[in-house]
Short mmCIF file of C-alpha atoms in Angstrom, two decimals:
data_model
loop_
_atom_site.label_atom_id
_atom_site.label_comp_id
_atom_site.label_asym_id
_atom_site.label_seq_id
_atom_site.Cartn_x
_atom_site.Cartn_y
_atom_site.Cartn_z
CA MET S 1 141.55 -124.71 -71.93
CA SER S 2 142.52 -122.09 -69.35
CA ALA S 3 143.65 -122.73 -65.79
CA TYR S 4 140.88 -123.82 -63.39
CA ASP S 5 138.30 -124.68 -66.06
CA ALA S 6 138.56 -128.43 -65.60
CA LEU S 7 139.90 -128.20 -62.06
CA ALA S 8 137.11 -126.03 -60.62
CA PRO S 9 134.59 -128.83 -59.85
CA TRP S 10 137.30 -130.80 -58.04
CA TYR S 11 139.27 -128.02 -56.38
CA ASP S 12 137.73 -128.36 -52.92
CA GLU S 13 138.02 -132.12 -52.91
CA LEU S 14 141.70 -131.94 -53.88
CA THR S 15 142.58 -129.25 -51.32
CA ARG S 16 141.01 -130.73 -48.23
CA ASP S 17 144.33 -130.33 -46.41
CA VAL S 18 144.03 -126.50 -46.44
CA ASP S 19 143.07 -125.18 -42.99
CA TYR S 20 141.03 -122.13 -43.96
CA GLY S 21 140.25 -121.48 -40.30
CA ARG S 22 143.92 -120.70 -39.69
CA PHE S 23 143.90 -118.18 -42.53
CA ALA S 24 140.79 -116.51 -41.09
CA ASP S 25 142.34 -116.42 -37.61
CA PHE S 26 145.53 -114.92 -39.07
CA TYR S 27 143.72 -112.10 -40.85
CA GLU S 28 141.56 -111.35 -37.82
CA ALA S 29 144.64 -111.19 -35.58
CA LEU S 30 146.11 -108.56 -37.92
CA PHE S 31 142.86 -106.58 -37.78
CA ARG S 32 142.83 -106.69 -33.96
CA ALA S 33 146.47 -105.65 -33.75
CA ASP S 34 145.75 -102.69 -36.03
CA GLY S 35 142.88 -101.52 -33.86
CA GLY S 36 140.88 -100.00 -36.72
CA GLU S 37 137.43 -100.90 -37.95
CA PHE S 38 137.36 -103.80 -40.40
CA ARG S 39 133.88 -104.68 -41.60
CA LEU S 40 133.98 -104.71 -45.40
CA LEU S 41 136.67 -106.96 -46.87
CA LEU S 42 137.85 -107.96 -50.32
CA ASP S 43 138.90 -111.55 -50.95
CA LEU S 44 141.03 -111.15 -54.09
CA CYS S 45 141.37 -114.28 -56.24
CA CYS S 46 138.80 -116.00 -54.04
CA GLY S 47 138.67 -119.32 -55.91
CA THR S 48 135.71 -121.44 -54.85
CA GLY S 49 134.92 -119.02 -52.03
CA THR S 50 135.58 -121.21 -48.99
CA LEU S 51 137.49 -118.53 -47.10
CA ALA S 52 135.17 -115.73 -48.18
CA LEU S 53 132.19 -117.69 -46.87
CA LEU S 54 134.01 -118.39 -43.61
CA MET S 55 134.80 -114.70 -43.14
CA ALA S 56 131.17 -113.85 -43.95
CA SER S 57 130.03 -116.32 -41.27
CA ARG S 58 132.24 -114.43 -38.80
CA GLY S 59 130.30 -111.25 -39.44
CA TYR S 60 132.26 -109.50 -42.21
CA ASP S 61 130.67 -108.02 -45.30
CA MET S 62 132.53 -109.69 -48.15
CA ILE S 63 133.37 -108.92 -51.76
CA ALA S 64 134.98 -111.92 -53.47
CA ALA S 65 136.68 -111.50 -56.85
CA ASP S 66 138.15 -114.08 -59.18
CA ALA S 67 139.02 -114.29 -62.88
CA SER S 68 137.62 -117.81 -63.31
CA GLU S 69 133.92 -118.07 -64.09
CA GLU S 70 134.04 -121.78 -63.26
CA MET S 71 135.54 -121.21 -59.81
CA LEU S 72 132.99 -118.48 -59.09
CA MET S 73 130.18 -120.79 -60.18
CA SER S 74 131.35 -123.30 -57.58
CA ALA S 75 131.57 -120.50 -55.02
CA ARG S 76 128.02 -119.31 -55.69
CA GLU S 77 126.66 -122.85 -55.47
CA LYS S 78 128.45 -123.31 -52.16
CA ALA S 79 127.10 -120.01 -50.83
CA TYR S 80 123.54 -120.95 -51.82
CA ALA S 81 123.86 -124.37 -50.18
CA SER S 82 125.22 -122.90 -46.95
CA GLY S 83 122.13 -120.78 -46.34
CA GLY S 84 124.29 -118.22 -44.55
CA PRO S 85 125.42 -114.71 -45.46
CA ALA S 86 126.81 -114.67 -48.98
CA PRO S 87 129.62 -112.51 -50.35
CA LEU S 88 129.18 -110.34 -53.40
CA PHE S 89 130.95 -112.38 -56.09
CA ILE S 90 132.48 -110.53 -59.04
CA CYS S 91 134.36 -111.95 -62.04
CA GLN S 92 137.43 -109.75 -62.48
CA ARG S 93 141.12 -110.25 -63.11
CA ALA S 94 143.44 -108.88 -60.42
CA GLY S 95 144.78 -106.23 -62.79
CA GLU S 96 141.27 -105.15 -63.79
CA LEU S 97 139.79 -104.75 -60.31
CA ASP S 98 136.98 -102.19 -60.30
CA LEU S 99 134.88 -101.78 -57.17
CA TYR S 100 132.01 -99.38 -56.45
CA GLY S 101 133.66 -98.00 -53.31
CA THR S 102 136.35 -98.69 -50.75
CA VAL S 103 136.91 -101.70 -48.49
CA ASP S 104 138.53 -101.77 -45.07
CA ALA S 105 141.04 -104.44 -46.04
CA ALA S 106 141.95 -106.83 -48.82
CA TYR S 107 143.63 -110.20 -48.68
CA SER S 108 144.72 -112.81 -51.21
CA SER S 109 145.51 -116.34 -50.10
CA LEU S 110 147.31 -119.49 -51.19
CA ASP S 111 149.86 -117.77 -53.48
CA SER S 112 147.10 -116.59 -55.81
CA LEU S 113 149.09 -113.47 -56.75
CA SER S 114 151.99 -115.67 -57.84
CA TYR S 115 149.78 -116.47 -60.84
CA VAL S 116 149.76 -112.79 -61.87
CA PRO S 117 152.53 -111.49 -64.18
CA PHE S 118 154.52 -108.64 -62.66
CA GLU S 119 153.14 -105.95 -64.98
CA GLU S 120 149.59 -106.95 -64.10
CA LEU S 121 150.61 -107.17 -60.44
CA ARG S 122 151.76 -103.53 -60.63
CA GLU S 123 148.35 -102.53 -62.00
CA CYS S 124 146.64 -104.64 -59.33
CA PHE S 125 148.49 -102.71 -56.61
CA ARG S 126 147.58 -99.40 -58.24
CA ARG S 127 143.92 -100.33 -58.25
CA LEU S 128 143.99 -101.65 -54.69
CA ARG S 129 145.43 -98.29 -53.66
CA LEU S 130 142.20 -96.77 -55.00
CA PHE S 131 139.80 -99.25 -53.41
CA ILE S 132 141.26 -99.80 -49.92
CA ARG S 133 140.39 -97.03 -47.49
CA PRO S 134 143.23 -94.86 -46.13
CA GLY S 135 144.94 -96.85 -43.40
CA GLY S 136 143.33 -100.11 -44.51
CA LEU S 137 145.37 -103.31 -44.72
CA PHE S 138 146.43 -105.46 -47.64
CA VAL S 139 147.73 -108.98 -46.87
CA PHE S 140 148.84 -111.67 -49.29
CA ASP S 141 151.29 -114.51 -49.73
CA LEU S 142 153.59 -115.56 -52.56
CA ARG S 143 155.56 -118.63 -53.45
CA THR S 144 159.27 -117.87 -53.22
CA PRO S 145 161.44 -118.00 -56.36
CA GLU S 146 163.58 -120.68 -54.73
CA PHE S 147 160.59 -122.93 -54.20
CA LEU S 148 159.29 -122.51 -57.74
CA ARG S 149 162.72 -123.26 -59.23
CA SER S 150 162.96 -126.37 -57.04
CA MET S 151 159.77 -127.71 -58.66
CA ASP S 152 161.42 -128.01 -62.08
CA GLY S 153 160.98 -131.59 -63.27
CA SER S 154 158.67 -132.48 -60.41
CA VAL S 155 155.77 -134.88 -60.79
CA SER S 156 152.99 -135.19 -58.23
CA VAL S 157 149.67 -136.97 -57.91
CA ASP S 158 146.42 -136.03 -56.19
CA GLU S 159 143.77 -138.73 -55.98
CA THR S 160 140.33 -139.30 -54.52
CA ASP S 161 137.68 -141.92 -55.23
CA ASP S 162 136.28 -139.82 -58.08
CA VAL S 163 139.24 -137.98 -59.62
CA PHE S 164 142.92 -138.56 -60.36
CA CYS S 165 145.22 -135.58 -61.07
CA LEU S 166 148.77 -135.72 -62.39
CA TRP S 167 150.92 -132.56 -62.12
CA ARG S 168 154.18 -132.04 -64.04
CA GLY S 169 156.34 -129.00 -63.29
CA ARG S 170 158.75 -127.24 -65.66
CA PHE S 171 160.58 -124.05 -64.71
CA ASP S 172 160.94 -121.62 -67.59
CA ALA S 173 164.07 -119.64 -66.68
CA ALA S 174 163.60 -117.13 -69.51
CA ALA S 175 160.12 -116.24 -68.31
CA GLY S 176 160.96 -116.62 -64.62
CA ALA S 177 157.96 -118.87 -64.16
CA LEU S 178 156.98 -122.39 -63.20
CA ARG S 179 154.66 -123.94 -65.75
CA TYR S 180 152.94 -127.10 -64.74
CA GLY S 181 150.60 -129.18 -66.81
CA MET S 182 147.75 -131.01 -65.18
CA ASP S 183 145.96 -134.09 -66.46
CA ILE S 184 142.63 -134.65 -64.75
CA PHE S 185 140.90 -138.01 -64.94
CA GLU S 186 137.28 -137.88 -63.74
CA ARG S 187 135.52 -141.15 -62.99
CA GLU S 188 132.54 -141.51 -65.31
CA GLU S 189 131.13 -144.99 -64.75
CA GLY S 190 132.79 -148.14 -63.51
CA ASP S 191 136.35 -148.15 -64.82
CA LEU S 192 135.77 -145.40 -67.37
CA TYR S 193 137.43 -142.00 -66.89
CA LEU S 194 137.07 -138.68 -68.70
CA ARG S 195 140.44 -137.01 -69.29
CA SER S 196 140.99 -133.24 -69.48
CA ASN S 197 144.07 -131.08 -69.15
CA GLU S 198 145.12 -127.53 -68.43
CA GLU S 199 148.28 -125.54 -67.73
CA HIS S 200 149.05 -123.35 -64.75
CA THR S 201 151.79 -120.72 -64.48
CA GLU S 202 153.25 -119.28 -61.29
CA TYR S 203 155.72 -116.40 -61.59
CA ALA S 204 158.87 -116.23 -59.49
CA HIS S 205 158.31 -112.78 -58.00
CA GLU S 206 161.19 -111.59 -55.82
CA PRO S 207 159.60 -110.47 -52.53
CA GLU S 208 161.92 -107.45 -52.29
CA LEU S 209 160.83 -106.21 -55.73
CA VAL S 210 157.18 -106.76 -54.88
CA MET S 211 157.54 -104.85 -51.63
CA ALA S 212 159.32 -101.99 -53.40
CA GLU S 213 156.49 -101.82 -55.95
CA LEU S 214 153.93 -101.64 -53.16
CA GLY S 215 155.78 -98.63 -51.80
CA ARG S 216 155.77 -96.97 -55.22
CA GLN S 217 152.03 -97.52 -55.49
CA GLY S 218 151.28 -95.75 -52.21
CA PHE S 219 151.38 -98.49 -49.58
CA GLU S 220 153.20 -97.97 -46.28
CA ASP S 221 154.57 -100.13 -43.45
CA VAL S 222 155.34 -102.88 -45.98
CA ARG S 223 156.74 -105.87 -44.16
CA VAL S 224 157.15 -109.62 -44.23
CA CYS S 225 155.06 -111.45 -41.65
CA PRO S 226 156.68 -114.76 -40.63
CA GLU S 227 153.70 -116.11 -38.67
CA GLY S 228 151.33 -116.77 -41.55
CA PRO S 229 149.48 -120.09 -41.95
CA MET S 230 151.21 -122.67 -44.14
CA SER S 231 154.27 -120.42 -44.10
CA GLY S 232 157.74 -121.85 -44.42
CA PRO S 233 160.74 -121.77 -46.75
CA GLY S 234 158.48 -121.84 -49.82
CA ARG S 235 155.90 -119.18 -48.89
CA VAL S 236 156.19 -115.57 -47.74
CA PHE S 237 153.42 -113.37 -46.30
CA ILE S 238 153.49 -109.64 -46.98
CA VAL S 239 151.46 -107.12 -44.99
CA CYS S 240 151.08 -103.43 -45.80
CA ARG S 241 148.88 -100.43 -45.23
CA ARG S 242 147.24 -98.10 -47.72
CA GLY S 243 148.76 -94.65 -47.30
CA ALA S 244 146.75 -91.52 -46.67
#
């Protein structure tokens, strides 16, 4: 079973602590500071679409891409239930991004690009260079290598009335990646639970190497932004501009 197959139906319930409004405010502040026109946006690795729907409700035309069919199914159901403007949802891996035209900006949230191996990340940047308009912004965050290494041997639990999740982290030094297994116990009836499991992998990308690669792929003004939401010692935000 691949990552986010079993987790998709429970993702929103297990991430209720994420303040998506702060992410939306952060991106909009960057757009205002830039002074350009930002109407059509790409939410890369959009997950269940909560942030894409929020940005759509604020008047942006949204394209939302994710590699997980299950997460996109949840996103589409949520968009239909909202009754508001819906993004265009597309099922694509980050390294296989293929849009019909250009967007004014792209963002990727909640360390989604940490899940992408570096070679695919390089191809992702190359493709974003094609599909972001000249001068458009690209904003994303990564988990720091130090944080991922610190999670080696960690065990954590997420629990609601209907689901119980157990996470176990193991840092693979040879691969430079944190691999964590997840056991998901879904309440079926009474005291009966259905168990499923999946494995997630986050790569320990060095921010300096990532920023250098952005420069090689045609992005300019590459910088670390310390004011991002949920930022801290374990998360770094990178902002850059598509060159002419």
